[in-house]
Short mmCIF file of C-alpha atoms in Angstrom, two decimals:
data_model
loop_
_atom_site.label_atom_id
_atom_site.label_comp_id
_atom_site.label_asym_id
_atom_site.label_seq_id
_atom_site.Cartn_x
_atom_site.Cartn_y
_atom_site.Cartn_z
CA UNK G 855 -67.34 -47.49 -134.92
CA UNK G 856 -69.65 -47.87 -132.15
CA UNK G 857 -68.13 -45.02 -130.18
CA UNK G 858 -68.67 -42.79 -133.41
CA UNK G 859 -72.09 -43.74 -133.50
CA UNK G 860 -72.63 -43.17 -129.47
CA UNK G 861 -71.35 -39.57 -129.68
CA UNK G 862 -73.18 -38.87 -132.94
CA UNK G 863 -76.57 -39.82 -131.12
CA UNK G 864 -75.41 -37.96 -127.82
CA UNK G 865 -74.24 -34.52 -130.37
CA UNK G 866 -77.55 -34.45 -131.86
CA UNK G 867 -79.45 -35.03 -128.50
CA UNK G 868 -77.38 -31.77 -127.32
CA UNK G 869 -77.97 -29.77 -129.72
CA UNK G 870 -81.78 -30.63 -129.85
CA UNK G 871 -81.83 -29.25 -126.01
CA UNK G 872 -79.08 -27.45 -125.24
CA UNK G 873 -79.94 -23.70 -127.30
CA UNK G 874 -83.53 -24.12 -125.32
CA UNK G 875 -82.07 -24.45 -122.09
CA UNK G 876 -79.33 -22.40 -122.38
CA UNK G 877 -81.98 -19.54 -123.68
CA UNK G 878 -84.08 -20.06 -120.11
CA UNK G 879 -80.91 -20.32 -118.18
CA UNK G 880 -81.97 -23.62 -116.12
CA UNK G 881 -78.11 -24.81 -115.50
CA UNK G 882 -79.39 -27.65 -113.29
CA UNK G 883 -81.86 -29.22 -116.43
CA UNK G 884 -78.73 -28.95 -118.51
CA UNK G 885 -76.57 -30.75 -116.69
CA UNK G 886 -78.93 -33.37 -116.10
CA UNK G 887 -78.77 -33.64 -119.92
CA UNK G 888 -75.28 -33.97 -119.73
CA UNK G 889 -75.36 -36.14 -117.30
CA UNK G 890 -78.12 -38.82 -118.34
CA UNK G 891 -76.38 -38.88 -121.69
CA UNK G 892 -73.04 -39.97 -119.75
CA UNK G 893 -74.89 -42.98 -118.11
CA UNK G 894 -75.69 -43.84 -121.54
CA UNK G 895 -72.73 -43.92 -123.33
CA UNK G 896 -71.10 -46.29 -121.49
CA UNK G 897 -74.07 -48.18 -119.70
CA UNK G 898 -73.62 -47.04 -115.99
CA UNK G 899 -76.00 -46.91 -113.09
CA UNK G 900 -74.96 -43.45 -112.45
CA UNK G 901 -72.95 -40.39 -113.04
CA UNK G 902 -72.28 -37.43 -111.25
CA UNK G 903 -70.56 -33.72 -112.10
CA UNK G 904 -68.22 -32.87 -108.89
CA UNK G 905 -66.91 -29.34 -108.90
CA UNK G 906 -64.08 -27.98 -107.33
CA UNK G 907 -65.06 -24.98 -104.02
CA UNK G 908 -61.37 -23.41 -103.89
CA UNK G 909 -62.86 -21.26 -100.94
CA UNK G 910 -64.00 -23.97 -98.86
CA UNK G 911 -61.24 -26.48 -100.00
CA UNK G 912 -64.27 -28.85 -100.78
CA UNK G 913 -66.05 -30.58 -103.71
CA UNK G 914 -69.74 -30.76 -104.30
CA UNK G 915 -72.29 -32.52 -107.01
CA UNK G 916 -73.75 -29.88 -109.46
CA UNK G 917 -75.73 -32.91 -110.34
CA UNK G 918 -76.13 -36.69 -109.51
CA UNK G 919 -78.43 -39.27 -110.54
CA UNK G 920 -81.10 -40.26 -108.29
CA UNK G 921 -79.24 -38.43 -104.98
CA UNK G 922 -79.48 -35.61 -103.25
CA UNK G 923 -76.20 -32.74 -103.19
CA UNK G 924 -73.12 -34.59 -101.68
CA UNK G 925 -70.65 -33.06 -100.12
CA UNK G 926 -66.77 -34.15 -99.10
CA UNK G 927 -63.41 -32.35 -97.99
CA UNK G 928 -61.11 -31.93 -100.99
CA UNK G 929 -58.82 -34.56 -101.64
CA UNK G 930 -60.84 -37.37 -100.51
CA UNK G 931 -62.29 -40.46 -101.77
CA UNK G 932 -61.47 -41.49 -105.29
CA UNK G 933 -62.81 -38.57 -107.02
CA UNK G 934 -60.96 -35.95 -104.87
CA UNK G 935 -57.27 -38.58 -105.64
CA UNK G 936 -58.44 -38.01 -109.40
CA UNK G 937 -59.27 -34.19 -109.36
CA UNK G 938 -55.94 -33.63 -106.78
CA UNK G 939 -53.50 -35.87 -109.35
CA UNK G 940 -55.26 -34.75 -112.40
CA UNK G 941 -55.53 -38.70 -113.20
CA UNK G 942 -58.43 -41.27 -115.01
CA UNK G 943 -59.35 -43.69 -112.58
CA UNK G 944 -61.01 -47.22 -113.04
CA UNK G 945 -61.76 -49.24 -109.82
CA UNK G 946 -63.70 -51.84 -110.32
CA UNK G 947 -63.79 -53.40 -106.87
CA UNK G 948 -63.73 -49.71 -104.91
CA UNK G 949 -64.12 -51.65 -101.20
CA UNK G 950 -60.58 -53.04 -101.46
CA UNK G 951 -59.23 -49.68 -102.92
CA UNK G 952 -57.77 -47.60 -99.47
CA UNK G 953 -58.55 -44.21 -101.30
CA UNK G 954 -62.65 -45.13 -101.90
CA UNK G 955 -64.49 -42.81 -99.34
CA UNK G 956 -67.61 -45.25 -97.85
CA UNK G 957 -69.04 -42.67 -95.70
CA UNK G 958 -70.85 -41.71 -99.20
CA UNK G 959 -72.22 -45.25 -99.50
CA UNK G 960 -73.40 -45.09 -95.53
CA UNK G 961 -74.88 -41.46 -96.66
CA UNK G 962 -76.82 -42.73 -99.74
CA UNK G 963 -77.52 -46.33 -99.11
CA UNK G 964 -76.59 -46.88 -102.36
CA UNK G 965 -73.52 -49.79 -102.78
CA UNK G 966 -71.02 -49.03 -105.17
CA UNK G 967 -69.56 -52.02 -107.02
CA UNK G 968 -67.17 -50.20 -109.70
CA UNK G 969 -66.24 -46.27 -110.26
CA UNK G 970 -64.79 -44.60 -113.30
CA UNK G 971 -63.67 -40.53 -112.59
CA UNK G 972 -62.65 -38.91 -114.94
CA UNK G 973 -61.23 -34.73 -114.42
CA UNK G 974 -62.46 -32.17 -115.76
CA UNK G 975 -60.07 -29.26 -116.81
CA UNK G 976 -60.28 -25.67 -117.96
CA UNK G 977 -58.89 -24.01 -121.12
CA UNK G 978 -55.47 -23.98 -118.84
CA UNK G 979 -55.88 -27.24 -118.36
CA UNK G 980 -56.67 -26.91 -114.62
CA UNK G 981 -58.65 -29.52 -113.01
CA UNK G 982 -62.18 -27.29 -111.88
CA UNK G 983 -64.57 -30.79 -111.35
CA UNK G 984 -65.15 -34.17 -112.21
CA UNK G 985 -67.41 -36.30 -113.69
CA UNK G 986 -68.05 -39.58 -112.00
CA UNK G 987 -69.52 -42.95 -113.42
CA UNK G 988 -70.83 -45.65 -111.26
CA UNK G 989 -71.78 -49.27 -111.14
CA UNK G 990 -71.47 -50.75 -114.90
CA UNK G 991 -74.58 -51.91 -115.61
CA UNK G 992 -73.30 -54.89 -118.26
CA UNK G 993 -69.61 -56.80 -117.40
CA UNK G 994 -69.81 -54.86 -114.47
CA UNK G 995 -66.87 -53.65 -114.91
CA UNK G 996 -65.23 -49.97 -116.39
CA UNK G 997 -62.58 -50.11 -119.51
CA UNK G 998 -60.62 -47.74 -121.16
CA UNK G 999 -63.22 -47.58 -123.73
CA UNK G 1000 -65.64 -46.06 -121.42
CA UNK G 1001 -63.21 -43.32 -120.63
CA UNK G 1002 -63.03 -42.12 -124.31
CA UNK G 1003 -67.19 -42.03 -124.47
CA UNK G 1004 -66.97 -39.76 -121.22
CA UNK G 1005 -65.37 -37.44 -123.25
CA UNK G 1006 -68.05 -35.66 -124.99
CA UNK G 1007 -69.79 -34.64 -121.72
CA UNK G 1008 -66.56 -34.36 -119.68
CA UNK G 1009 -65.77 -31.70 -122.42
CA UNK G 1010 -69.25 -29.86 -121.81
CA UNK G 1011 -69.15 -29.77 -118.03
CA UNK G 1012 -65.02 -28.41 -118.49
CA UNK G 1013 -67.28 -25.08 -121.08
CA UNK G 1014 -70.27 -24.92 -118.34
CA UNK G 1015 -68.12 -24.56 -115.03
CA UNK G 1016 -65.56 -22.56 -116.67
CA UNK G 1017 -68.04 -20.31 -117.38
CA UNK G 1018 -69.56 -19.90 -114.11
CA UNK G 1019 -66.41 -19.87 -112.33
CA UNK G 1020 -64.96 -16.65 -114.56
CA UNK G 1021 -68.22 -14.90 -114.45
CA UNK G 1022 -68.29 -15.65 -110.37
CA UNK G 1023 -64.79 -14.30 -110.34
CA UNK G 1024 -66.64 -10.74 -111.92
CA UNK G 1025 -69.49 -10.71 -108.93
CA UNK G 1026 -67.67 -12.08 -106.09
CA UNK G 1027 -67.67 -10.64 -102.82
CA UNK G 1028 -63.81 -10.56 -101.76
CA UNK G 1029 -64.03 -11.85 -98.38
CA UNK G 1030 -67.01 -14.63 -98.67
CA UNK G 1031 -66.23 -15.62 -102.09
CA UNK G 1032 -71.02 -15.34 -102.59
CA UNK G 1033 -71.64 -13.13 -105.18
CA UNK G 1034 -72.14 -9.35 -104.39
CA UNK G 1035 -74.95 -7.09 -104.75
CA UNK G 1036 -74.51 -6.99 -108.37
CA UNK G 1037 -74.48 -10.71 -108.88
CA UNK G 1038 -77.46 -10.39 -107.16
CA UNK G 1039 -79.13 -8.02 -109.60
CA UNK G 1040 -77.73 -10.06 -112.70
CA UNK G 1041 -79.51 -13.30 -111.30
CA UNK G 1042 -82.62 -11.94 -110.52
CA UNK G 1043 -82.71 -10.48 -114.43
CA UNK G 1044 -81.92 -13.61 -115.53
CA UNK G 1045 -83.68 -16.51 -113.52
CA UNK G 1046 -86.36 -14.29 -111.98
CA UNK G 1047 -88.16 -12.02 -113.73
CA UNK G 1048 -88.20 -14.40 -117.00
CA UNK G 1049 -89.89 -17.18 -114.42
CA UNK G 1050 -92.49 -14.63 -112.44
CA UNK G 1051 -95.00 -15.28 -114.65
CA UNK G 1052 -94.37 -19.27 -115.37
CA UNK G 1053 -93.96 -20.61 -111.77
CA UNK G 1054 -93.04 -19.43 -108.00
CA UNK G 1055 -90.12 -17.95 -106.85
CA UNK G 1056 -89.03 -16.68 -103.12
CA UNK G 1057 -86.38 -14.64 -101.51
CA UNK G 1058 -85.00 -15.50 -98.21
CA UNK G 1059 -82.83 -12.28 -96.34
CA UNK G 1060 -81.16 -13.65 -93.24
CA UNK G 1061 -78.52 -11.78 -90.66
CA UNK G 1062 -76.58 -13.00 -88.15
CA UNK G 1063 -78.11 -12.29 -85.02
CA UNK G 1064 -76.34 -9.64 -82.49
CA UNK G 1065 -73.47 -9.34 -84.65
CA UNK G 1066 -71.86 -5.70 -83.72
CA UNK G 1067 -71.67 -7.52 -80.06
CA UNK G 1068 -69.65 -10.06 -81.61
CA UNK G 1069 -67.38 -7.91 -83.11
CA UNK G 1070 -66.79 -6.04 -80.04
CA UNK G 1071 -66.23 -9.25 -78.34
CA UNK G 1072 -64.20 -10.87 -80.63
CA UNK G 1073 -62.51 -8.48 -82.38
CA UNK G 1074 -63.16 -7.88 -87.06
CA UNK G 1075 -60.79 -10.56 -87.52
CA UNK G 1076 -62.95 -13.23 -85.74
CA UNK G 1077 -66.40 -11.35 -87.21
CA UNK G 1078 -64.10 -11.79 -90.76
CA UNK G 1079 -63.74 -15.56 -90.19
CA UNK G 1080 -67.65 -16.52 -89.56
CA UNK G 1081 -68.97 -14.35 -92.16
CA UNK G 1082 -66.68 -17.15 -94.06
CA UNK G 1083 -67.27 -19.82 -92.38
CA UNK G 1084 -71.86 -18.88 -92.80
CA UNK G 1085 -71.09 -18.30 -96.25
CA UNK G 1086 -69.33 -22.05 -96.82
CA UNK G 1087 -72.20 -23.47 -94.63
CA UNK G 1088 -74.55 -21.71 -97.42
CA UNK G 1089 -72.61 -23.08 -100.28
CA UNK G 1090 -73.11 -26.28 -99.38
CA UNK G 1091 -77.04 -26.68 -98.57
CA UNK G 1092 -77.94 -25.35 -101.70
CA UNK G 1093 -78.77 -26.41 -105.19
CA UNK G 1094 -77.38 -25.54 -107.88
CA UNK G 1095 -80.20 -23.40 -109.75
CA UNK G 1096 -80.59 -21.15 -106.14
CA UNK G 1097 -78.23 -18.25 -105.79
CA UNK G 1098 -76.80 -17.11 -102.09
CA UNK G 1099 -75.63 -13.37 -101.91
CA UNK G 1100 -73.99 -11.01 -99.70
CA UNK G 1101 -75.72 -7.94 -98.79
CA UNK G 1102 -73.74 -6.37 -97.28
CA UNK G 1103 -72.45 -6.43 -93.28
CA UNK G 1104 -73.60 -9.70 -91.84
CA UNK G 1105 -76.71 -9.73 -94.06
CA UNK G 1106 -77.46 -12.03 -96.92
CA UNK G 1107 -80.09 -12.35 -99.38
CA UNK G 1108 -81.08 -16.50 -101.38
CA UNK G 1109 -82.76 -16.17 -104.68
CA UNK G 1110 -84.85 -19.24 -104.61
CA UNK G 1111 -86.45 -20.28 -108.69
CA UNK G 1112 -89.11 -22.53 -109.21
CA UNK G 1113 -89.92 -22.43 -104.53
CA UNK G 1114 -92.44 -21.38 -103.50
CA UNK G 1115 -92.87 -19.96 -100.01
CA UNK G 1116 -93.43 -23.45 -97.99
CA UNK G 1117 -90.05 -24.70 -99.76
CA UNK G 1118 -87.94 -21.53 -98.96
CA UNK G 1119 -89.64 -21.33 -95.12
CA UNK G 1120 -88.65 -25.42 -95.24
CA UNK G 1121 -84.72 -24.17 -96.83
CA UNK G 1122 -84.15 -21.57 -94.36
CA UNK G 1123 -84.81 -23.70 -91.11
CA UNK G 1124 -82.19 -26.37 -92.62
CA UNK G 1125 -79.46 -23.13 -92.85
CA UNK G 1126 -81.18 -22.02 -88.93
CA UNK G 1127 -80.37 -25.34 -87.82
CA UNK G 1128 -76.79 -25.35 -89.84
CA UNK G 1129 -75.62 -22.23 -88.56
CA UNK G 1130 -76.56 -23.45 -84.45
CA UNK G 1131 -75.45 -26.32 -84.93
CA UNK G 1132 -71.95 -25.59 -86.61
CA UNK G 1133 -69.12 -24.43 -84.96
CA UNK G 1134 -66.39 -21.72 -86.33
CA UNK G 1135 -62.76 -22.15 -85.40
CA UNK G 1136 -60.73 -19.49 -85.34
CA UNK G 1137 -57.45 -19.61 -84.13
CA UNK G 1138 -57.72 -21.03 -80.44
CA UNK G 1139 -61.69 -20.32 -80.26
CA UNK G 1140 -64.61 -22.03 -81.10
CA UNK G 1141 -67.07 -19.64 -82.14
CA UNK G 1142 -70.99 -19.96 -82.13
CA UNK G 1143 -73.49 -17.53 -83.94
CA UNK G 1144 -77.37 -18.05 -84.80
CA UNK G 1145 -79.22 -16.28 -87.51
CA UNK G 1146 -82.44 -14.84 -88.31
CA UNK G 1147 -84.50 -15.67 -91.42
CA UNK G 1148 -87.25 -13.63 -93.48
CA UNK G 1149 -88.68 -15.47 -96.61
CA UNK G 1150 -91.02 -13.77 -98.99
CA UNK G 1151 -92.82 -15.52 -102.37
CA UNK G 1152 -91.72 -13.07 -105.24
CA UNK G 1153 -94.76 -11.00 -106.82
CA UNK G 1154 -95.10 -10.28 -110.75
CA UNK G 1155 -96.48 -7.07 -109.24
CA UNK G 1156 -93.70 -6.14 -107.13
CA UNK G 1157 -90.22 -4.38 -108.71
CA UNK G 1158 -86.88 -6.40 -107.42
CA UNK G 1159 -87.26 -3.37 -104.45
CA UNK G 1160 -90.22 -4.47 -103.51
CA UNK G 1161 -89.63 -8.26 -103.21
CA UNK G 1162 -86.28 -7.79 -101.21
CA UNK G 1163 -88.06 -4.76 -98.84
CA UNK G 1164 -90.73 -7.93 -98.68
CA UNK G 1165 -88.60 -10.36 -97.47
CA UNK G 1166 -86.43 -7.89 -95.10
CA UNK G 1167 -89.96 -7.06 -93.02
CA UNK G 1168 -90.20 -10.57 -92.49
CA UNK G 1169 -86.18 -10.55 -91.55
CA UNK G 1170 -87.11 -7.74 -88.95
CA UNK G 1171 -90.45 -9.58 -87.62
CA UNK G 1172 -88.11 -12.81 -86.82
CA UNK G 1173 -85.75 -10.40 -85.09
CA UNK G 1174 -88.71 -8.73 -83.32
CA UNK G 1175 -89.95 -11.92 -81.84
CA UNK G 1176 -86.88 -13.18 -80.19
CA UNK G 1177 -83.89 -14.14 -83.09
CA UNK G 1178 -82.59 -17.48 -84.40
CA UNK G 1179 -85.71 -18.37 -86.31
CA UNK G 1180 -87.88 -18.03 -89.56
CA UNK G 1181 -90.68 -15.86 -90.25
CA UNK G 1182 -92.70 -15.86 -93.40
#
C-alpha cells in the first residue's frame, strides 16, 4: 500500500511539471524532476541517470544530485557491471564489493556507504542508461522494495533517452557521431530562439588548428580518427542542455542556453586545455592537435546567420593572433 501511495504522489508531481517542461524543452530541469522524485521514493541521499555513449564506449550522468557530470569507461564500476549484464544491483557495503569503482568517491569527495542500480532499457529491451541510488538515508541499507519504487522514474528516463537517442540517430554526423548541420538548425529553433528574449545564450565555433598540414602529414585516415577522438573529448565536458555540432571539415559549432558570454569564454578554455592536453592514438602514433575558439553572446536582433558569422569572426581573430586560444 505504501508503494501505491509513493507512485501516486510521484504521478501527480509529473504530470503537474512535466507538459511545462516538456513545452520549453529544458531536458536537464526534467530530469532533475525525475531524479529528485527517485531520492524520494525510496529515501536515498542521491540518484543519478547514467547513459550509455556507444561511440565513445563510455557512460556519463545526464543528471546527478549535488555533483558535477561524471564520467567512466564502459563496463566499469557497479553501474557499468549492471548496464553490461542487464542486472539490479544492491550493495550495501560497496568498499568490499571488487566491481565498486572508488576513483568516483576520490573525484567527488563524497563516501558511498550503499548503491542500488538499476538499468534502464529501450522498447527492445536494450539497456541505453541507468539510474543509480545512493546512500539510504534510513536502515542504511537498499531492499528489493526500493527497486520496485525506482520503477516509475526508471520507466521515464528508458521514454526520455530513447527519444533522444532515435532522433540523434536522424541528425548524426556519420563519422563523429555530433549532430550535423541540421541538428544544428533544429536546436537552435527549439532551445534558442524561444530563450532570446528570456535569458542569454552564446555560440562557440572552434577548428582545429593547421589541420590540412595534418592531413598531409598523417594521411585522412589519421585526420578521420581525431576528428573522433575532439568530438568524444566534446561529449564529455558538456552538459546536457548544450548542444556540440559538426560544421563541417574540422570545424565545429556549441550552442550554449541559458550562458552568457563569460560562461561560454570560461567553457571553451576547459575544451582548449582538453584538446592540448589529450592525446589521440591511432594505430602506432600518438597524435597531438590544438584548437582555436570564437565565442559570441546570441542577439534577439541577429538571424541564426548572423550569430554563427558572429562567432566565426571571433574564430578567425583567435586564428589571426597566433592559434590554440579563445577570443570573444
Amino acid at each position: 500500500m505504501v508503494f501505491k501511495s509513493k507512485s501516486k504522489i510521484a504521478l501527480d508531481t509529473i504530470s503537474e511539471h512535466m507538459s511545462e517542461l516538456f513545452y520549453e524543452k529544458r531536458l536537464s530541469q526534467t530530469l532533475s524532476i525525475l531524479n529528485n522524485l527517485g531520492r524520494k521514493l525510496i529515501g536515498s541521499d542521491r540518484c543519478s541517470f547514467w547513459c550509455v555513449d556507444e561511440k565513445s564506449d563510455m557512460l556519463w550522468t545526464m543528471e546527478a544530485h549535488n555533483v558535477e557530470k561524471i564520467v567512466i569507461p564502459k563496463g566499469s564500476g557497479l553501474v557499468g557491471y549492471a548496464v553490461e549484464h542487464n542486472e539490479t544491483l544492491i550493495v550495501n557495503k560497496p568498499y568490499k564489493d571488487e566491481r565498486f569503482n572508488k576513483d568516483v568517491d576520490k573525484q567527488t569527495g563524497y563516501k558511498t556507504k550503499s548503491i542500488l542500480v538499476l538499468p534502464v532499457t529501450n522498447s527492445k529491451n536494450e539497456v541505453i542508461g541507468a539510474y543509480q541510488a545512493v546512500n539510504k538515508l534510513r536502515g542504511g541499507k537498499f531492499k528489493k522494495k526500493d527497486v520496485k519504487s525506482l520503477m516509475l522514474p526508471a520507466v521515464m528516463l528508458g521514454k526520455i533517452l530513447e527519444s533522444q537517442m532515435l532522433y540523434n540517430s536522424a541528425v548524426e554526423d556519420q563519422l563523429t557521431g555530433l549532430k550535423n548541420r541540421r541538428g544544428f538548425y533544429d536546436f537552435y529553433e527549439t532551445y534558442i530562439v524561444s530563450n532570446l528574449s528570456k535569458c542569454r545564450n552564446s555560440v562557440i565555433m572552434c577548428d582545429i588548428d593547421f589541420f590540412k598540414k595534418f592531413n598531409d602529414t598523417y594521411g585522412h585516415n589519421a585526420g578521420d580518427a581525431v576528428l573522433k577522438h575532439v568530438a568524444n573529448v566534446f561529449r564529455n565536458n558538456i552538459r546536457v542542455d548544450d548542444g556540440v555540432f559538426r560544421w563541417g571539415g574540422e570545424e565545429f559549432i556549441f550552442l550554449l542556453p541559458n550562458t552568457d558570454v563569460e560562461a561560454a569564454a570560461q567553457l571553451a578554455e576547459r575544451l582548449r586545455k582538453a584538446i592540448e592536453d589529450s592525446v589521440c592514438r591511432f594505430e602506432e602514433l600518438e597524435l597531438r592537435v590544438t584548437m582555436s575558439f570564437g565565442v559570441h553572446e546570441a542577439s534577439a536582433e541577429l538571424n541564426v546567420e548572423d550569430n554563427v558569422k558572429s562567432a566565426d569572426e571571433m574564430l578567425y581573430k583567435a586564428k589571426s593572433n597566433g592559434r590554440n586560444q579563445v577570443q570573444k
